[in-house]
Short mmCIF file of C-alpha atoms in Angstrom, two decimals:
data_model
loop_
_atom_site.label_atom_id
_atom_site.label_comp_id
_atom_site.label_asym_id
_atom_site.label_seq_id
_atom_site.Cartn_x
_atom_site.Cartn_y
_atom_site.Cartn_z
CA MET A 936 -18.49 35.83 19.77
CA LYS A 937 -20.91 32.90 19.95
CA GLU A 938 -19.87 29.47 18.67
CA GLN A 939 -20.79 29.12 15.00
CA VAL A 940 -22.90 26.19 13.82
CA THR A 941 -22.33 26.13 10.07
CA PRO A 942 -24.12 23.74 7.68
CA PRO A 943 -22.30 20.74 6.13
CA THR A 944 -22.11 22.43 2.73
CA PRO A 945 -19.32 24.48 1.13
CA PRO A 946 -19.67 28.20 1.88
CA VAL A 947 -20.33 30.77 -0.84
CA SER A 948 -17.86 33.53 -1.53
CA LEU A 949 -19.41 36.99 -1.19
CA ALA A 950 -17.60 37.83 -4.42
CA ALA A 951 -19.61 35.14 -6.24
CA LEU A 952 -22.82 36.71 -4.96
CA LEU A 953 -21.74 40.19 -6.01
CA SER A 954 -20.92 38.91 -9.50
CA ARG A 955 -24.56 37.97 -10.11
CA GLU A 956 -25.76 40.64 -12.56
CA ASP A 957 -29.41 39.83 -11.88
CA LEU A 958 -29.00 40.93 -8.25
CA ALA A 959 -26.98 44.15 -8.86
CA LEU A 960 -25.58 44.08 -5.33
CA ARG A 961 -22.90 46.61 -4.39
CA GLN A 962 -20.38 46.36 -1.55
CA LEU A 963 -19.99 49.63 0.32
CA THR A 964 -17.35 48.74 2.89
CA GLY A 965 -15.52 45.87 4.55
CA PRO A 966 -12.74 43.45 3.58
CA PRO A 967 -12.41 42.15 0.00
CA ALA A 968 -15.46 40.12 -1.00
CA ALA A 969 -13.31 37.16 -2.07
CA GLU A 970 -12.21 36.75 1.57
CA VAL A 971 -15.78 36.66 2.95
CA ALA A 972 -17.51 33.25 3.26
CA VAL A 973 -21.31 33.17 3.43
CA HIS A 974 -22.92 30.00 4.81
CA TRP A 975 -26.53 31.09 4.49
CA ALA A 976 -28.87 34.11 4.21
CA HIS A 977 -31.24 35.35 6.93
CA THR A 978 -33.74 38.22 7.01
CA SER A 979 -34.45 40.07 10.27
CA GLU A 980 -35.82 43.45 11.25
CA MET A 981 -35.09 42.94 14.94
CA ALA A 982 -33.23 45.75 16.72
CA ASP A 983 -31.02 43.04 18.28
CA PRO A 984 -30.56 40.14 15.82
CA TYR A 985 -28.02 38.32 18.01
CA PRO A 986 -30.42 35.67 19.45
CA TYR A 987 -31.55 34.69 15.95
CA LEU A 988 -28.16 34.23 14.29
CA LEU A 989 -26.05 31.04 14.21
CA GLY A 990 -23.00 32.60 12.56
CA GLY A 991 -21.88 32.85 8.97
CA GLU A 992 -25.06 34.58 7.74
CA LEU A 993 -25.57 37.31 5.22
CA LEU A 994 -28.06 39.27 7.36
CA LEU A 995 -30.64 41.07 5.20
CA THR A 996 -32.55 44.07 6.58
CA ALA A 997 -34.59 46.99 5.25
CA GLY A 998 -33.65 49.07 8.32
CA VAL A 999 -37.17 49.25 9.80
CA HIS A 1000 -35.64 49.63 13.27
CA ILE A 1001 -32.81 51.96 12.15
CA PRO A 1002 -33.52 55.71 12.26
CA ALA A 1003 -32.33 57.66 9.24
CA ALA A 1004 -30.55 60.12 11.55
CA GLY A 1005 -29.47 57.70 14.25
CA THR A 1006 -26.56 58.38 16.58
CA ARG A 1007 -23.14 56.86 16.11
CA GLY A 1008 -23.69 54.82 19.26
CA GLU A 1009 -26.95 53.33 17.95
CA TYR A 1010 -25.37 52.22 14.69
CA GLY A 1011 -22.27 50.92 16.49
CA ALA A 1012 -24.30 48.88 18.98
CA TYR A 1013 -26.36 47.24 16.19
CA VAL A 1014 -23.30 46.33 14.13
CA ALA A 1015 -21.42 45.10 17.20
CA ARG A 1016 -24.20 42.58 17.96
CA ILE A 1017 -24.00 41.22 14.39
CA VAL A 1018 -20.24 40.84 14.66
CA GLU A 1019 -20.56 39.23 18.09
CA ALA A 1020 -23.04 36.70 16.66
CA GLY A 1021 -20.57 35.79 13.91
CA GLY A 1022 -22.49 37.34 11.03
CA ALA A 1023 -20.59 37.21 7.75
CA ALA A 1024 -22.01 40.37 6.18
CA LEU A 1025 -24.90 42.83 6.32
CA GLY A 1026 -27.16 43.39 3.33
CA PHE A 1027 -29.15 46.65 3.50
CA GLY A 1028 -32.18 47.06 1.25
CA VAL A 1029 -32.96 50.63 0.15
CA THR A 1030 -36.65 51.62 -0.08
CA PRO A 1031 -39.30 51.56 1.11
CA VAL A 1032 -37.93 52.68 4.51
CA HIS A 1033 -34.67 54.37 3.48
CA ASP A 1034 -33.79 55.98 0.18
CA THR A 1035 -30.08 55.36 0.77
CA VAL A 1036 -27.93 53.42 3.20
CA PRO A 1037 -27.50 55.64 6.30
CA PRO A 1038 -23.95 57.07 6.37
CA GLY A 1039 -23.72 56.29 10.09
CA LEU A 1040 -24.32 52.60 9.37
CA VAL A 1041 -21.60 52.63 6.68
CA ALA A 1042 -19.18 54.19 9.16
CA ALA A 1043 -20.04 51.65 11.88
CA CYS A 1044 -19.52 48.68 9.51
CA GLU A 1045 -16.24 50.15 8.31
CA ALA A 1046 -15.05 50.60 11.88
CA SER A 1047 -15.90 46.99 12.84
CA GLY A 1048 -14.74 45.38 9.59
CA LEU A 1049 -18.21 44.02 8.79
CA PRO A 1050 -18.89 43.82 5.02
CA LEU A 1051 -21.86 46.02 4.07
CA VAL A 1052 -23.76 45.33 0.86
CA GLU A 1053 -26.37 47.60 -0.72
CA VAL A 1054 -29.44 45.75 -2.07
CA PRO A 1055 -31.18 47.82 -4.79
CA PRO A 1056 -34.96 48.34 -4.81
CA ARG A 1057 -35.63 45.91 -7.66
CA THR A 1058 -33.87 43.01 -5.87
CA THR A 1059 -35.94 41.10 -3.31
CA PHE A 1060 -34.46 39.52 -0.21
CA SER A 1061 -35.92 36.17 -1.27
CA GLY A 1062 -34.06 36.54 -4.57
CA VAL A 1063 -30.79 37.10 -2.70
CA ALA A 1064 -31.46 34.07 -0.46
CA ARG A 1065 -32.29 31.92 -3.48
CA ALA A 1066 -29.04 32.98 -5.17
CA VAL A 1067 -27.12 31.94 -2.03
CA TRP A 1068 -28.77 28.49 -2.07
CA GLN A 1069 -28.08 28.10 -5.78
CA LEU A 1070 -24.41 28.98 -5.37
CA MET A 1071 -24.17 26.61 -2.39
CA ALA A 1072 -25.71 23.80 -4.47
CA GLN A 1073 -23.25 24.46 -7.29
CA ALA A 1074 -20.34 24.46 -4.85
CA ARG A 1075 -21.58 21.22 -3.28
CA LEU A 1076 -21.91 19.55 -6.67
CA ALA A 1077 -18.43 20.69 -7.68
CA GLU A 1078 -17.02 19.37 -4.41
CA LEU A 1079 -18.73 15.99 -4.83
CA ARG A 1080 -17.40 15.76 -8.38
CA ARG A 1081 -13.90 16.61 -7.13
CA VAL A 1082 -14.06 13.94 -4.42
CA SER A 1083 -15.44 11.34 -6.83
CA GLU A 1084 -12.70 12.01 -9.39
CA ALA A 1085 -10.08 11.83 -6.64
CA GLN A 1086 -11.44 8.48 -5.43
CA GLN A 1087 -11.26 7.04 -8.94
CA ALA A 1088 -7.75 8.38 -9.43
CA LEU A 1089 -6.55 6.91 -6.12
CA ALA A 1090 -8.12 3.52 -6.88
CA ALA A 1091 -6.37 3.50 -10.27
CA ALA A 1092 -3.08 4.41 -8.59
CA ALA A 1093 -3.49 1.51 -6.13
CA SER A 1094 -3.67 -0.92 -9.05
CA ARG A 1095 -0.33 0.17 -10.53
CA PRO A 1096 2.81 -1.97 -10.20
CA ASP A 1097 4.15 0.50 -7.58
CA PRO A 1098 0.89 1.06 -5.65
CA VAL A 1099 2.13 2.80 -2.48
CA PRO A 1100 4.25 5.51 -4.20
CA SER A 1101 1.51 5.93 -6.83
CA VAL A 1102 -1.19 6.53 -4.20
CA LEU A 1103 1.03 9.03 -2.36
CA ARG A 1104 1.85 10.91 -5.57
CA ARG A 1105 -1.81 11.11 -6.58
CA LEU A 1106 -2.89 12.22 -3.09
CA ALA A 1107 -0.21 14.92 -2.91
CA ALA A 1108 -1.21 16.23 -6.34
CA ARG A 1109 -4.91 16.31 -5.41
CA LEU A 1110 -4.26 18.22 -2.18
CA ASP A 1111 -1.47 20.36 -3.64
CA GLY A 1112 0.75 19.39 -0.73
CA ARG A 1113 2.85 16.54 0.60
CA ALA A 1114 1.87 12.96 1.53
CA VAL A 1115 4.07 10.69 3.65
CA LEU A 1116 3.79 7.05 4.72
CA TYR A 1117 5.39 6.44 8.13
CA GLY A 1118 6.45 2.99 9.28
CA PRO A 1119 5.91 1.38 12.69
CA GLU A 1120 9.06 3.06 14.07
CA GLY A 1121 8.05 6.48 12.78
CA ALA A 1122 10.51 6.54 9.88
CA GLU A 1123 9.46 7.77 6.43
CA ILE A 1124 8.87 4.78 4.16
CA ALA A 1125 7.73 6.77 1.14
CA ALA A 1126 6.79 10.38 0.38
CA ALA A 1127 5.53 12.46 -2.53
CA GLY A 1128 4.68 16.08 -3.31
CA ARG A 1129 6.23 19.43 -2.62
CA GLU A 1130 8.81 19.77 0.15
CA PRO A 1131 7.29 21.86 3.00
CA VAL A 1132 9.01 24.61 4.97
CA PRO A 1133 11.61 23.22 7.42
CA GLU A 1134 9.46 23.35 10.57
CA VAL A 1135 6.58 21.41 8.98
CA ARG A 1136 8.44 18.15 8.39
CA PRO A 1137 9.30 17.38 12.05
CA ALA A 1138 5.85 18.57 13.14
CA LEU A 1139 4.14 16.14 10.76
CA ALA A 1140 6.37 13.29 11.97
CA GLU A 1141 5.50 14.14 15.57
CA LEU A 1142 1.79 14.16 14.73
CA ALA A 1143 2.19 10.73 13.12
CA ARG A 1144 3.89 9.38 16.25
CA PHE A 1145 1.08 10.82 18.35
CA VAL A 1146 -1.55 8.97 16.30
CA ALA A 1147 0.44 5.72 16.30
CA SER A 1148 0.70 5.75 20.09
CA ARG A 1149 -2.92 6.64 20.83
CA THR A 1150 -6.30 5.02 20.32
CA SER A 1151 -7.33 7.99 18.16
CA THR A 1152 -7.15 7.20 14.46
CA THR A 1153 -6.74 10.79 13.22
CA ALA A 1154 -5.22 14.05 14.39
CA ALA A 1155 -4.80 17.53 12.89
CA ASP A 1156 -2.67 20.61 13.53
CA THR A 1157 -1.51 23.82 11.85
CA VAL A 1158 2.16 24.77 11.66
CA ALA A 1159 3.61 27.76 9.80
CA GLY A 1160 0.31 28.27 7.97
CA THR A 1161 0.31 24.66 6.75
CA ARG A 1162 -2.56 22.28 7.60
CA LEU A 1163 -1.32 18.94 8.95
CA ALA A 1164 -3.28 15.70 9.31
CA ALA A 1165 -2.32 12.16 10.31
CA TYR A 1166 -4.34 8.96 9.73
CA ALA A 1167 -3.57 5.67 11.46
CA LEU A 1168 -3.82 2.86 8.92
CA GLY A 1169 -6.09 -0.01 9.84
CA THR A 1170 -3.42 -2.72 9.76
CA GLY A 1171 -2.60 -2.69 13.44
CA GLY A 1172 1.08 -2.49 12.52
CA GLY A 1173 1.79 1.15 13.34
CA PHE A 1174 1.66 2.55 9.79
CA VAL A 1175 0.49 6.17 9.53
CA LEU A 1176 -0.39 8.42 6.61
CA GLY A 1177 0.69 12.04 7.06
CA VAL A 1178 -0.59 14.93 4.93
CA ALA A 1179 0.61 18.55 4.79
CA ALA A 1180 -1.26 21.06 2.61
CA PRO A 1181 -1.27 24.87 2.39
CA GLN A 1182 -5.05 25.01 2.67
CA ARG A 1183 -7.89 22.65 3.51
CA GLU A 1184 -10.95 22.32 1.29
CA PRO A 1185 -14.19 20.70 2.58
CA GLY A 1186 -13.60 17.43 0.69
CA ASP A 1187 -9.90 17.03 1.53
CA HIS A 1188 -10.57 14.90 4.60
CA THR A 1189 -12.67 12.48 2.54
CA ILE A 1190 -10.00 12.23 -0.15
CA ALA A 1191 -7.25 11.59 2.41
CA SER A 1192 -9.44 9.00 4.16
CA VAL A 1193 -9.87 7.09 0.88
CA ALA A 1194 -6.09 7.09 0.43
CA ALA A 1195 -5.71 5.84 4.02
CA VAL A 1196 -8.07 2.92 3.34
CA LEU A 1197 -6.17 1.95 0.19
CA LEU A 1198 -2.82 2.20 1.96
CA SER A 1199 -4.24 0.10 4.82
CA LEU A 1200 -4.99 -2.67 2.33
CA LEU A 1201 -1.57 -2.37 0.70
CA THR A 1202 0.41 -2.28 3.96
CA GLY A 1203 -1.78 -5.04 5.37
CA GLU A 1204 -0.73 -7.33 2.54
CA HIS A 1205 2.89 -6.31 3.12
CA GLN A 1206 2.58 -7.19 6.81
CA SER A 1207 0.94 -10.58 6.32
CA GLY A 1208 2.97 -11.64 3.32
CA THR A 1209 -0.11 -12.79 1.39
CA GLY A 1210 0.43 -10.21 -1.33
CA ALA A 1211 4.01 -11.36 -1.84
CA ALA A 1212 2.90 -14.99 -1.90
CA ARG A 1213 0.31 -14.31 -4.60
CA SER A 1214 2.85 -12.36 -6.64
CA SER A 1215 5.29 -15.24 -6.33
CA ALA A 1216 2.64 -17.73 -7.44
CA LEU A 1217 1.82 -15.57 -10.48
CA VAL A 1218 5.48 -15.26 -11.48
CA ARG A 1219 6.01 -19.00 -11.22
CA LEU A 1220 2.96 -19.70 -13.36
CA LEU A 1221 4.18 -17.25 -15.99
CA LEU A 1222 7.55 -18.95 -15.97
CA GLY A 1223 6.03 -22.35 -16.68
CA ALA A 1224 5.28 -23.90 -13.28
CA ARG A 1225 2.25 -26.17 -13.01
CA PRO A 1226 -0.74 -25.03 -10.89
CA GLU A 1227 -0.21 -27.81 -8.36
CA GLU A 1228 3.37 -26.58 -7.84
CA VAL A 1229 2.31 -23.04 -6.90
CA ALA A 1230 -0.80 -24.00 -4.90
CA PRO A 1231 1.16 -24.28 -1.60
CA LEU A 1232 1.87 -20.53 -1.86
CA LEU A 1233 -1.87 -19.90 -1.80
CA ASP A 1234 -3.10 -22.41 0.80
CA GLY A 1235 -0.03 -23.40 2.78
CA ASP A 1236 0.04 -27.13 2.02
CA GLY A 1237 -1.21 -27.51 -1.54
CA GLU A 1238 -3.90 -29.98 -0.46
CA ALA A 1239 -6.89 -27.62 -0.63
CA ARG A 1240 -9.64 -27.96 -3.21
CA TRP A 1241 -11.01 -24.96 -5.03
CA HIS A 1242 -14.12 -23.61 -6.72
CA VAL A 1243 -13.86 -21.38 -9.77
CA VAL A 1244 -16.65 -18.77 -9.75
CA HIS A 1245 -17.77 -16.78 -12.79
CA ALA A 1246 -19.93 -13.78 -11.91
CA ARG A 1247 -21.76 -11.04 -13.77
CA PRO A 1248 -23.44 -8.03 -12.14
CA ASP A 1249 -27.19 -7.82 -12.60
CA THR A 1250 -26.76 -4.28 -13.95
CA GLY A 1251 -23.86 -2.49 -15.60
CA THR A 1252 -20.26 -3.59 -16.05
CA PRO A 1253 -18.09 -4.58 -13.07
CA ASP A 1254 -15.30 -2.19 -12.11
CA PRO A 1255 -12.21 -3.16 -10.07
CA VAL A 1256 -13.76 -1.90 -6.82
CA ALA A 1257 -16.94 -3.96 -7.31
CA ALA A 1258 -14.87 -7.01 -8.27
CA SER A 1259 -12.74 -6.68 -5.13
CA ALA A 1260 -15.89 -6.34 -3.01
CA LEU A 1261 -17.25 -9.54 -4.55
CA GLY A 1262 -13.99 -11.35 -3.79
CA ALA A 1263 -14.16 -10.13 -0.19
CA ALA A 1264 -17.75 -11.39 0.11
CA LEU A 1265 -16.69 -14.80 -1.21
CA GLY A 1266 -13.70 -14.87 1.13
CA SER A 1267 -10.99 -14.77 -1.53
CA PRO A 1268 -8.50 -12.14 -2.72
CA LEU A 1269 -7.89 -14.10 -5.96
CA VAL A 1270 -10.04 -12.01 -8.28
CA ASP A 1271 -9.83 -11.48 -12.04
CA PRO A 1272 -12.13 -8.74 -13.41
CA ALA A 1273 -12.09 -9.48 -17.14
CA GLY A 1274 -14.63 -7.62 -19.27
CA ASP A 1275 -18.23 -8.38 -18.31
CA VAL A 1276 -17.30 -11.41 -16.18
CA VAL A 1277 -15.45 -11.50 -12.86
CA ARG A 1278 -13.61 -14.72 -12.09
CA VAL A 1279 -12.82 -15.67 -8.49
CA LEU A 1280 -10.79 -18.61 -7.23
CA VAL A 1281 -12.32 -19.67 -3.90
CA ARG A 1282 -11.08 -22.34 -1.50
CA ALA A 1283 -13.66 -25.10 -1.01
CA ASP A 1284 -12.39 -25.58 2.55
CA PRO A 1285 -11.49 -22.05 3.72
CA PRO A 1286 -9.95 -21.41 7.13
CA ARG A 1287 -12.35 -21.12 10.04
CA GLY A 1288 -14.40 -17.94 9.67
CA GLY A 1289 -13.95 -17.80 5.89
CA ALA A 1290 -16.93 -16.84 3.73
CA GLY A 1291 -16.09 -18.87 0.66
CA ASP A 1292 -17.82 -22.18 1.37
CA ARG A 1293 -21.43 -22.79 2.20
CA GLY A 1294 -21.45 -26.56 2.67
CA THR A 1295 -20.75 -28.92 -0.20
CA GLY A 1296 -22.44 -26.67 -2.76
CA GLY A 1297 -19.74 -24.03 -2.78
CA PRO A 1298 -20.08 -20.23 -2.57
CA ALA A 1299 -23.53 -18.85 -1.83
CA ALA A 1300 -25.53 -16.42 -3.96
CA GLN A 1301 -24.47 -12.77 -3.74
CA ARG A 1302 -26.91 -9.87 -3.90
CA GLY A 1303 -26.68 -8.01 -7.21
CA TRP A 1304 -24.67 -10.78 -8.95
CA THR A 1305 -25.38 -13.88 -11.02
CA LEU A 1306 -22.93 -16.70 -10.30
CA GLY A 1307 -21.74 -19.87 -11.99
CA VAL A 1308 -19.80 -22.17 -9.67
CA SER A 1309 -17.55 -25.08 -10.65
CA ALA A 1310 -17.14 -28.35 -8.82
CA ALA A 1311 -14.50 -28.46 -6.06
CA VAL A 1312 -11.25 -29.44 -7.76
CA GLY A 1313 -7.53 -29.66 -7.12
CA PRO A 1314 -5.06 -27.19 -8.68
CA GLY A 1315 -4.39 -29.51 -11.59
CA GLU A 1316 -8.04 -29.20 -12.68
CA TRP A 1317 -8.38 -25.41 -12.49
CA ALA A 1318 -8.64 -25.07 -16.28
CA ALA A 1319 -11.47 -27.61 -16.47
CA ALA A 1320 -13.21 -25.93 -13.52
CA ASP A 1321 -12.98 -22.60 -15.33
CA ALA A 1322 -14.96 -24.07 -18.23
CA GLN A 1323 -17.49 -25.56 -15.79
CA ALA A 1324 -18.03 -22.18 -14.13
CA ALA A 1325 -18.50 -20.48 -17.51
CA ARG A 1326 -21.20 -22.99 -18.51
CA ALA A 1327 -22.86 -22.70 -15.11
CA LEU A 1328 -22.98 -18.90 -15.41
CA ALA A 1329 -24.54 -19.15 -18.88
CA ARG A 1330 -27.22 -21.44 -17.47
CA ALA A 1331 -27.82 -19.16 -14.48
CA ARG A 1332 -28.34 -16.15 -16.73
CA ALA A 1333 -30.59 -18.08 -19.08
CA THR A 1334 -32.78 -19.43 -16.28
CA ARG A 1335 -32.63 -16.14 -14.35
CA VAL A 1336 -31.51 -17.67 -11.07
CA PRO A 1337 -28.85 -16.12 -8.82
CA VAL A 1338 -26.47 -19.09 -8.82
CA VAL A 1339 -25.97 -22.37 -10.69
CA ARG A 1340 -23.45 -24.97 -9.51
CA HIS A 1341 -21.81 -27.54 -11.72
CA GLY A 1342 -23.11 -30.98 -10.78
CA GLY A 1343 -20.50 -33.14 -9.12
CA ARG A 1344 -22.43 -36.37 -8.58
CA PRO A 1345 -21.24 -39.51 -10.45
CA GLY A 1346 -23.54 -40.63 -13.27
CA LEU A 1347 -23.96 -43.29 -15.94
CA ALA A 1348 -21.38 -41.62 -18.15
CA ASP A 1349 -18.74 -42.24 -15.48
CA LEU A 1350 -19.15 -46.01 -15.91
CA VAL A 1351 -17.49 -45.84 -19.34
CA PRO A 1352 -13.66 -45.66 -19.33
CA ASP A 1353 -12.46 -42.16 -20.12
CA ALA A 1354 -10.43 -43.13 -23.18
CA GLU A 1355 -13.32 -45.01 -24.78
CA ALA A 1356 -15.83 -42.29 -23.94
CA GLU A 1357 -13.63 -39.55 -25.40
CA ALA A 1358 -12.98 -41.53 -28.58
CA HIS A 1359 -16.72 -42.11 -29.06
CA ALA A 1360 -17.45 -38.41 -28.41
CA ARG A 1361 -14.89 -37.28 -30.99
CA ALA A 1362 -16.30 -39.64 -33.60
CA LEU A 1363 -19.93 -38.73 -32.92
CA LEU A 1364 -19.33 -34.98 -32.94
CA ALA A 1365 -16.71 -34.88 -35.68
CA PRO A 1366 -19.01 -33.13 -38.21
CA VAL A 1367 -19.39 -30.09 -35.90
CA ALA A 1368 -16.27 -30.30 -33.74
CA ASP A 1369 -14.33 -27.80 -35.85
CA VAL A 1370 -17.01 -25.11 -35.43
CA PRO A 1371 -16.97 -23.95 -31.77
CA ALA A 1372 -20.08 -21.81 -32.22
CA LEU A 1373 -22.08 -24.89 -33.25
CA THR A 1374 -20.85 -27.16 -30.45
CA GLU A 1375 -21.35 -24.51 -27.77
CA THR A 1376 -24.84 -23.66 -29.06
CA LEU A 1377 -25.75 -27.36 -29.12
CA ARG A 1378 -24.39 -27.83 -25.59
CA VAL A 1379 -26.35 -24.88 -24.15
CA TRP A 1380 -29.53 -25.68 -26.11
CA ILE A 1381 -29.62 -29.29 -24.83
CA SER A 1382 -28.82 -28.20 -21.25
CA LEU A 1383 -31.77 -25.77 -21.39
CA HIS A 1384 -34.16 -28.44 -22.68
CA GLY A 1385 -34.39 -27.06 -26.20
CA SER A 1386 -35.49 -23.54 -25.19
CA TRP A 1387 -34.73 -21.10 -28.00
CA ASP A 1388 -35.21 -17.97 -25.89
CA ARG A 1389 -33.14 -19.05 -22.89
CA THR A 1390 -30.37 -20.33 -25.14
CA ALA A 1391 -30.31 -16.96 -26.92
CA VAL A 1392 -30.01 -15.19 -23.56
CA ALA A 1393 -27.21 -17.52 -22.40
CA LEU A 1394 -25.21 -17.02 -25.60
CA SER A 1395 -26.11 -13.32 -26.05
CA VAL A 1396 -27.36 -13.93 -29.60
CA HIS A 1397 -30.72 -13.61 -31.37
CA ARG A 1398 -33.12 -16.54 -31.07
CA ASN A 1399 -33.14 -16.89 -34.87
CA THR A 1400 -29.37 -17.41 -34.73
CA VAL A 1401 -29.93 -20.25 -32.27
CA ARG A 1402 -32.50 -21.83 -34.60
CA GLN A 1403 -30.15 -21.59 -37.56
CA ARG A 1404 -27.24 -23.13 -35.66
CA ILE A 1405 -29.31 -26.01 -34.26
CA ALA A 1406 -30.72 -26.73 -37.74
CA ARG A 1407 -27.17 -26.74 -39.06
CA CYS A 1408 -26.11 -29.18 -36.30
CA ALA A 1409 -29.03 -31.50 -37.11
CA ASP A 1410 -28.07 -31.45 -40.77
CA LEU A 1411 -24.34 -32.07 -40.22
CA LEU A 1412 -24.93 -34.79 -37.61
CA ASP A 1413 -27.78 -36.33 -39.61
CA ALA A 1414 -29.70 -36.63 -36.36
CA ASP A 1415 -33.26 -36.02 -35.15
CA LEU A 1416 -32.71 -33.53 -32.35
CA ASP A 1417 -36.34 -33.84 -31.26
CA ASP A 1418 -35.57 -37.41 -30.14
CA ALA A 1419 -34.79 -37.55 -26.40
CA ASP A 1420 -32.44 -40.53 -26.85
CA VAL A 1421 -30.43 -38.64 -29.49
CA ARG A 1422 -30.20 -35.59 -27.25
CA MET A 1423 -29.05 -37.75 -24.32
CA GLU A 1424 -26.30 -39.39 -26.37
CA LEU A 1425 -25.15 -36.03 -27.72
CA TRP A 1426 -25.15 -34.57 -24.21
CA PHE A 1427 -22.87 -37.31 -22.89
CA ALA A 1428 -20.58 -36.78 -25.89
CA LEU A 1429 -20.48 -33.01 -25.45
CA ARG A 1430 -19.41 -33.45 -21.82
CA ARG A 1431 -16.43 -35.48 -23.00
CA LEU A 1432 -15.45 -33.21 -25.87
#
């Protein structure tokens, strides 16, 4: 039999084709239709179709070359060539050449185990081929949907408090088998799913050891009717994912590969200790520690300065995967996807090779995102930097630029002692200080040079709402907001509030 070259699409069950009432096909002989996989349809009236077949075809013929009273040897030779070429089934169209399927052909197909299907006069070969393509497209769409749902489920499992067992459980359920994480010494670290037959377990462990000791990243085998696969995790530490399943669907490799990537990230953090350090920092903050006390867990010495970045995608709402990708692009794993805004804590002086800093201005613009970047601050000023990044993002969205950085240069306002400046700001803004919507609208409106439209965009409100709030501010402050000197004084006060 020649080597089959099948297309990268799920095959169609012959049973699905026979169930199409519009075709009215009828199987005359051969194994059960549910066991026959059709990869494509091909029409040929050649006496020897072998050179024109790739394997897996439903070969359609009207029997132009087949005599109605042919010998058993003639029928047998024709069918043998189809089987040798790897044909999946033979479809015989009755009329205009033959009124019925020749009995000799039925006998030859039965003897060779080749499925034989009768195509009635009203059904065209092109109609049969079109039905095959339609069923293949439906199968492909169903497979893509299955893989997509599995990817989402695995990503959700990786975000659980027990990520490694959760990923293994979800993978085993998706493949209806067993998933095992092997450590550097080949021992089972965690496992989930149904227990396989006794001979499968040592075989899967051996396959995992084979992958761990070779440059190959994957390997597959079949033992006791069970499909085995092993995936070396990309941590360089000898971790391997092993999978055992009773059958293998076209998308199973993709699903297992996604799980391997997620486990690579999880075991990579375990190896380096960074995940544990971040968890420790979070626990200490929750228990009342100050930011400067936990900073050494994040940067090693606690002396680093940091940018807070607020980011919004240009389209849609950020999901955890997109947020993690943004953090990776900025060179930081400290990511907080909260609603429409993703917050990232980025070192201003990352280790050599880091992507976080781009000179003194902080993180660079990222394709598909709008960023607001704070000044570089120490851990004790993270809260203030968070507010700076939020205001910078609002300005970036209003002015439709990819990134806005909070200005860090000293100015005239810095010449006034902080205590005096803050006291003056509280007194000046007292009439509106208790209404956050008014103070924030006034702050954004002044920063955008009195633009109603851009302020509305920055605050996600209607421009008439902006007008009403600014008029209310002018009334409560008893100030002429068209006066540049008044705006300047209010701006300095708002920065201190």
